[in-house]
CSV table of C-alpha atoms in Angstrom, one decimal:
chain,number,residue,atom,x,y,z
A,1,UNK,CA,94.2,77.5,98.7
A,2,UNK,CA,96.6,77.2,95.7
A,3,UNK,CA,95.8,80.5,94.2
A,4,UNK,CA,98.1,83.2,93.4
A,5,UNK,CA,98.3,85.8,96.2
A,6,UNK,CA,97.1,89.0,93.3
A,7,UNK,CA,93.9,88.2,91.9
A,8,UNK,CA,93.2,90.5,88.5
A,9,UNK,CA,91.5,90.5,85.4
A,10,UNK,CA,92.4,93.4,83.0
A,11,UNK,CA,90.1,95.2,80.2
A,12,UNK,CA,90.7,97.3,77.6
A,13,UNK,CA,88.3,100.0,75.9
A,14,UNK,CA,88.1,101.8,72.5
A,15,UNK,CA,88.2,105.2,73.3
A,16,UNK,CA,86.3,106.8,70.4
A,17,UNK,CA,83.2,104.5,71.1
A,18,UNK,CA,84.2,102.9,74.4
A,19,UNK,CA,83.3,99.5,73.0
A,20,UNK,CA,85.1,96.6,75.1
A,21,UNK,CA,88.6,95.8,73.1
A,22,UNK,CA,89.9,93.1,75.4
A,23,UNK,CA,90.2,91.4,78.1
A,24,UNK,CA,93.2,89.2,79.4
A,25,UNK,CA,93.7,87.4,83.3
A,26,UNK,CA,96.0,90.0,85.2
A,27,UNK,CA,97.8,87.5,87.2
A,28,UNK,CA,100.8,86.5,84.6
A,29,UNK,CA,101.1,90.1,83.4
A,30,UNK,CA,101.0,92.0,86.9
A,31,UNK,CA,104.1,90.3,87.7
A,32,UNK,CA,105.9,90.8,84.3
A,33,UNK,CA,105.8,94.2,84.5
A,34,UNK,CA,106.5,94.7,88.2
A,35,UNK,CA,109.5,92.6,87.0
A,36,UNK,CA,109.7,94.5,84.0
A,37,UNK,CA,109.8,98.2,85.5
A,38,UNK,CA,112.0,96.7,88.3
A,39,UNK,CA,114.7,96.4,85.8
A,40,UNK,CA,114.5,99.8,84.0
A,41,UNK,CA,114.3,101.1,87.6
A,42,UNK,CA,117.5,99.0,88.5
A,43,UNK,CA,119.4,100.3,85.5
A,44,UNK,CA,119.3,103.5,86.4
A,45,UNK,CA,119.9,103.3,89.7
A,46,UNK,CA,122.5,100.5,90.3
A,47,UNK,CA,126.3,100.3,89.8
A,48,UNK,CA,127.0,99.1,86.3
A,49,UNK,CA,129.2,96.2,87.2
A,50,UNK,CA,126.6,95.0,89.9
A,51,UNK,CA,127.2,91.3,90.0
A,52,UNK,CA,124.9,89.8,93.0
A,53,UNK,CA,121.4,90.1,93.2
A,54,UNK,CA,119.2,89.0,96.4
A,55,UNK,CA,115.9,88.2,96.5
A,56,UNK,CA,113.9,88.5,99.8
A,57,UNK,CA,110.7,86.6,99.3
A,58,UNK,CA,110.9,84.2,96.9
A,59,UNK,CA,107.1,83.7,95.0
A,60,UNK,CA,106.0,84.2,92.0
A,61,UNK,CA,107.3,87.7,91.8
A,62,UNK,CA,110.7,87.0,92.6
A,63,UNK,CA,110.9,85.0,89.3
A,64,UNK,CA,110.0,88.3,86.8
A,65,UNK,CA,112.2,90.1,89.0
A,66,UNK,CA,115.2,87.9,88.0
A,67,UNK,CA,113.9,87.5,84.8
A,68,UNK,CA,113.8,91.7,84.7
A,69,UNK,CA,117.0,92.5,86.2
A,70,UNK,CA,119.0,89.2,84.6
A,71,UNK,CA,118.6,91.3,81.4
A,72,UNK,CA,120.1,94.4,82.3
A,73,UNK,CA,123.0,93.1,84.5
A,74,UNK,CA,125.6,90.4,84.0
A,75,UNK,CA,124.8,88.5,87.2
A,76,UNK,CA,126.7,86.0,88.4
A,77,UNK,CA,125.0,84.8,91.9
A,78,UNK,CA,121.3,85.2,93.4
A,79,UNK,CA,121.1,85.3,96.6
A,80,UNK,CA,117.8,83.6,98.5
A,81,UNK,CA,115.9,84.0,101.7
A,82,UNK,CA,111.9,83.3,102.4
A,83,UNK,CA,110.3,82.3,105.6
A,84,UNK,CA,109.4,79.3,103.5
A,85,UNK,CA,112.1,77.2,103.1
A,86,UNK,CA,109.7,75.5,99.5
A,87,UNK,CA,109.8,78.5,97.9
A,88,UNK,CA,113.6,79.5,98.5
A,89,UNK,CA,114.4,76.1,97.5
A,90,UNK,CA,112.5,75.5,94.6
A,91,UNK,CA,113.2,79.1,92.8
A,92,UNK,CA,115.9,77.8,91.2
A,93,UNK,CA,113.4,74.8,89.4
A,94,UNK,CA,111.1,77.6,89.0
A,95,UNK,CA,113.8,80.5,87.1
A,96,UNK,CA,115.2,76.9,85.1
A,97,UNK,CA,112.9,78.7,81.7
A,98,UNK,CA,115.2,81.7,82.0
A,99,UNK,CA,118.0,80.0,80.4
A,100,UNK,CA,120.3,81.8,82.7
A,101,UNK,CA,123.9,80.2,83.9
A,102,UNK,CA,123.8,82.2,87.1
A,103,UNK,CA,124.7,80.4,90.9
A,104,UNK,CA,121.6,80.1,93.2
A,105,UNK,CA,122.4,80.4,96.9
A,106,UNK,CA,119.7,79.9,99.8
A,107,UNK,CA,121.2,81.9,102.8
A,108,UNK,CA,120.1,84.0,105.6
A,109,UNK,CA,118.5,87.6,105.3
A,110,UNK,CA,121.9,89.1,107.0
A,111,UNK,CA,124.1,87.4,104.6
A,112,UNK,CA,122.1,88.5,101.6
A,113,UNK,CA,121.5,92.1,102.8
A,114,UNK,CA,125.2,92.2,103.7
A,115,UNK,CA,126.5,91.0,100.5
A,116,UNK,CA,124.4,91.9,97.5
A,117,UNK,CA,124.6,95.0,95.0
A,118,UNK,CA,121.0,94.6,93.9
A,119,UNK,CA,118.4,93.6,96.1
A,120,UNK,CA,114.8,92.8,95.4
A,121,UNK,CA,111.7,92.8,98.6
A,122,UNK,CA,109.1,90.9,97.7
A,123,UNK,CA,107.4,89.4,100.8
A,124,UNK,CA,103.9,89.2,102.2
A,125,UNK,CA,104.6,90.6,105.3
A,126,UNK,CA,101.9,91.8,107.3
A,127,UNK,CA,101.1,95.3,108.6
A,128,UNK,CA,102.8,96.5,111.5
A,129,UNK,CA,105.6,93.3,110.9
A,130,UNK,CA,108.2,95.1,109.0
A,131,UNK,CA,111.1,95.9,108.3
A,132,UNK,CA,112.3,92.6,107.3
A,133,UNK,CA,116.0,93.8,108.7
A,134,UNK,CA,117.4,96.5,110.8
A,135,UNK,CA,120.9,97.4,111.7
A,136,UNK,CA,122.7,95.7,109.0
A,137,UNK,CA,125.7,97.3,107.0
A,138,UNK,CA,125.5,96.8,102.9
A,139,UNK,CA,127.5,97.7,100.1
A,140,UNK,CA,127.6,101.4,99.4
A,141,UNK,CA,125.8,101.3,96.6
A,142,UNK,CA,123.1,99.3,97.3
A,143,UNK,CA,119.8,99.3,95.1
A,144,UNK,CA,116.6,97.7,96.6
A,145,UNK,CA,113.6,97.4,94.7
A,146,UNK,CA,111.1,97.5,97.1
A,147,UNK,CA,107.8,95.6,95.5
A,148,UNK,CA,105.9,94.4,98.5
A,149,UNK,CA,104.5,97.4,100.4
A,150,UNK,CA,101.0,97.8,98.7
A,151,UNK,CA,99.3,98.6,101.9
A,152,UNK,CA,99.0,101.2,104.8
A,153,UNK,CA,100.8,100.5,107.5
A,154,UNK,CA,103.1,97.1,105.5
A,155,UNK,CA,106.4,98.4,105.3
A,156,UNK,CA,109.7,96.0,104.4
A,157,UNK,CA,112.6,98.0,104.7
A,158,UNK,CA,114.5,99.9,107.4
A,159,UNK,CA,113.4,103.6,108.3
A,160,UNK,CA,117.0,104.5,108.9
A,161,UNK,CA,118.1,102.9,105.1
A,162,UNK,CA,115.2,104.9,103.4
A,163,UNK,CA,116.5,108.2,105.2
A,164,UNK,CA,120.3,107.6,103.9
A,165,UNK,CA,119.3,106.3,100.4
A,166,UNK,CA,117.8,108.0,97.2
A,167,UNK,CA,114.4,106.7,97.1
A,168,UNK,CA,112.3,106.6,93.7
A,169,UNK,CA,109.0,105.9,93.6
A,170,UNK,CA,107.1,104.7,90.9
A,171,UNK,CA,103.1,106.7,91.7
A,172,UNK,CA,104.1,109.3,93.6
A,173,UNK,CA,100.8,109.9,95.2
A,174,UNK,CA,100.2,106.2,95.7
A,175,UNK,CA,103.4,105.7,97.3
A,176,UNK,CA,103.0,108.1,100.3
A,177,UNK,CA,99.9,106.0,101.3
A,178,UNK,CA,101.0,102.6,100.8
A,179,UNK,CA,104.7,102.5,99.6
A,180,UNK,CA,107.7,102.7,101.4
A,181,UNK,CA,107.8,106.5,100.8
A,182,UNK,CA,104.5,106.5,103.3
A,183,UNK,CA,107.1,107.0,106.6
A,184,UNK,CA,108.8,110.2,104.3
A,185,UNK,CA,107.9,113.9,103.8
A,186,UNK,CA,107.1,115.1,100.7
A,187,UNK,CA,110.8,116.9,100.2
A,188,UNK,CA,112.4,113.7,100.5
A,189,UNK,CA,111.3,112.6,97.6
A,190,UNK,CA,112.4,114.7,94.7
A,191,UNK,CA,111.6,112.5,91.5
A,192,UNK,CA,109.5,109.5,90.8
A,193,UNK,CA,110.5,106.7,88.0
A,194,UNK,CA,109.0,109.5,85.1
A,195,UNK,CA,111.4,111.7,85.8
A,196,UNK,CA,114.2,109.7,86.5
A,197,UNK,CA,113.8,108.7,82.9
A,198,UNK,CA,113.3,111.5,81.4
A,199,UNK,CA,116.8,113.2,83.2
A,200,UNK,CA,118.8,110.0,83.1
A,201,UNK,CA,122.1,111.9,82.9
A,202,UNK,CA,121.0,114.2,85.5
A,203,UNK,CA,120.9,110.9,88.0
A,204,UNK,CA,123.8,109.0,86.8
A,205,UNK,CA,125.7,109.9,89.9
A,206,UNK,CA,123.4,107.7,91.6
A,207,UNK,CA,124.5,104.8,90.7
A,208,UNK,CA,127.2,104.8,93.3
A,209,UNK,CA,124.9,105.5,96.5
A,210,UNK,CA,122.6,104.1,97.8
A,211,UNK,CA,119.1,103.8,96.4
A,212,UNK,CA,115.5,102.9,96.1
A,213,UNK,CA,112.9,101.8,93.7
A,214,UNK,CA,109.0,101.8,95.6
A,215,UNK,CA,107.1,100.0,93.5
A,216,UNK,CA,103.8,100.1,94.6
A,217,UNK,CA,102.1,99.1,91.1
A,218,UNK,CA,100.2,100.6,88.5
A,219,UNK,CA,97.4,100.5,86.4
A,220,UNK,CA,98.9,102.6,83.5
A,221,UNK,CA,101.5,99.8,83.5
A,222,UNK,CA,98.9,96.8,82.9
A,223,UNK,CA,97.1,99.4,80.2
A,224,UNK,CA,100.6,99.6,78.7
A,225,UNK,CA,101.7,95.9,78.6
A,226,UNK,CA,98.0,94.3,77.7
A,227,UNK,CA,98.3,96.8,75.0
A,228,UNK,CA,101.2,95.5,74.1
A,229,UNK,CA,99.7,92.0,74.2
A,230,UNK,CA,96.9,92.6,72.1
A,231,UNK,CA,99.6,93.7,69.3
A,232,UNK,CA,101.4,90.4,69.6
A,233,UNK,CA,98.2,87.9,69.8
A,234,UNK,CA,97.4,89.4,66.4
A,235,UNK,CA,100.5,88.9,65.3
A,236,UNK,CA,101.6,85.6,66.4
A,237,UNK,CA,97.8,84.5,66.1
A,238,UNK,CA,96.9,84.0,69.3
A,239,UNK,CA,94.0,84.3,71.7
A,240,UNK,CA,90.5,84.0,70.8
A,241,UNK,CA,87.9,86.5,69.0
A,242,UNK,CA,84.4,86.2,70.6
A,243,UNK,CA,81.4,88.5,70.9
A,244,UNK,CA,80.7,89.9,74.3
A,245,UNK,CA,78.4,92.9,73.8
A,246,UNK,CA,75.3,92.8,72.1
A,247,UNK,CA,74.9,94.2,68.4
A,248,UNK,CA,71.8,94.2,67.9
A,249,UNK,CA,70.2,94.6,64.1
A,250,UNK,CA,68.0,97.1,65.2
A,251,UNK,CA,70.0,99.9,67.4
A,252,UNK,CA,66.8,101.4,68.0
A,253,UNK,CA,65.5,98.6,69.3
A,254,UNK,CA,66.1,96.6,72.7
A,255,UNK,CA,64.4,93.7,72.3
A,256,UNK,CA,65.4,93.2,68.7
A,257,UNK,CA,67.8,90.3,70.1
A,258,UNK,CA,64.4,88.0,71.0
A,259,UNK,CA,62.8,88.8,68.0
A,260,UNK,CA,65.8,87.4,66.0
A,261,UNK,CA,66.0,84.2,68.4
A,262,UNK,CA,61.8,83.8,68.0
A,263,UNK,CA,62.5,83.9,64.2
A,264,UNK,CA,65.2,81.2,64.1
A,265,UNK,CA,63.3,78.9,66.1
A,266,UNK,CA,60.4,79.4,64.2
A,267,UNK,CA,62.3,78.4,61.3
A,268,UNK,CA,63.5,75.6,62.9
A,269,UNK,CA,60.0,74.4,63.8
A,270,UNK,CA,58.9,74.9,60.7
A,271,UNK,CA,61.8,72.4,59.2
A,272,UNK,CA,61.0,69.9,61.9
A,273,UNK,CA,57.2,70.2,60.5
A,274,UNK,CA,58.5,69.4,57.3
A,275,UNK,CA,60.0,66.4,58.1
């Protein structure tokens, strides 16, 4: 159907008088800042002179995750696989905005898994489908950012990796129902991405093992980035001021709304009458 597989539409509220603020489409923004706290993520967690990144599902998403991780790391190659050979081979068309003097290479998903230092999952696999690989032997310090397990049961990457690697997830809570972290126990998991910030210095020595990022999505992070939007649009003068909720002159009254309209066209009779 030609639409984007995540639907949204995001509003923000005054909190003093709950009065509607804003309201933006979700669509662009949910995948700048899965792209966005994909990189932070990455940062932390990868090896500093990571060079390769792969991308496993190559949509819209893929594109804020290069964008994301492109401007943390000094990548040289990116790495492509998707069940649909149109979107692996147009990504490259689709990145050309990024300005970035990086080689593209379609290949398979063993080549890519085997070969990467950064790794990105971002596939609309269904439930009950995954992993997307098994069995395959990767750098030793391998980061994946796991983005596209947002559902019970959909799962993209090996049961046997996540038990060897360090995995971070981004809502903890969230993540055990719908993340990657949903086939772990509790004590497996020791931080999410809050305190992985927070005690940077005490996970520096992760950057040489391997680990993961479940990024399941959410909603504080669209609060935080439309926030962030509205500041800019008033900057740069952009966007559009309208009235959505009613004012009316009387508070105490309802209807006041009709009266006001029964009065204009009154007056507007009245001018006709007049000639």
């Amino acid at each position: 159907f030609q639409l984007p597989t995540i639907l949204s539409t995001i509003s923000t509220y005054d909190t003093q008088t709950g009065h509607l603020s804003g309201v933006m489409d979700g669509v662009f923004v949910t995948a700048l800042r899965t792209g966005a706290a994909a990189a932070v993520a990455t940062k932390l967690m990868a090896h500093p002179d990571s060079k390769v990144l792969g991308l496993i599902g190559c949509g819209a998403q893929a594109v804020t995750q290069l964008h994301g991780i492109s401007r943390v790391f000094d990548l040289e190659e990116v790495l492509l696989y998707d069940v649909d050979p149109s979107a692996m081979y147009s990504l490259q068309d689709r990145c050309s905005v990024l300005d970035l003097d990086i080689k593209f290479t379609s290949t398979n998903i063993a080549h890519l898994v085997q070969s990467a230092d950064i790794i990105t999952t971002a596939t609309s696999i269904e439930v009950g489908e995954g992993p997307l690989f098994k069995n395959l032997s990767t750098k030793p310090h391998l980061h994946i950012n796991g983005v596209g397990a947002d559902f019970p049961g959909k799962v993209e990457l090996p049961l046997d990796f996540l038990n060897q690697s360090f995995v971070c997830p981004d809502f903890r809570d969230q993540a055990f129902i719908e993340g990657e972290c949903q086939r772990l126990k509790p004590e497996q998991v020791s931080t999410d991405i809050i305190g992985l910030i927070a005690d940077a210095n005490k996970y520096e020595y992760l950057q040489e093992q391997r680990t993961v990022y479940d990024s399941t999505g959410w909603a504080l992070q669209d609060h935080v980035v439309m926030e962030l939007f509205m500041e800019y649009a008033k900057t740069l003068g952009v966007g559009q001021y309208i009235q959505i909720e009613n004012a009316p002159a009387d508070a105490k009254n309802p209807y006041s709304f009709a009266e006001e309209n029964v009065s204009k066209k009154m007056v507007q009779l009245a001018a006709l009458a007049n000639g």
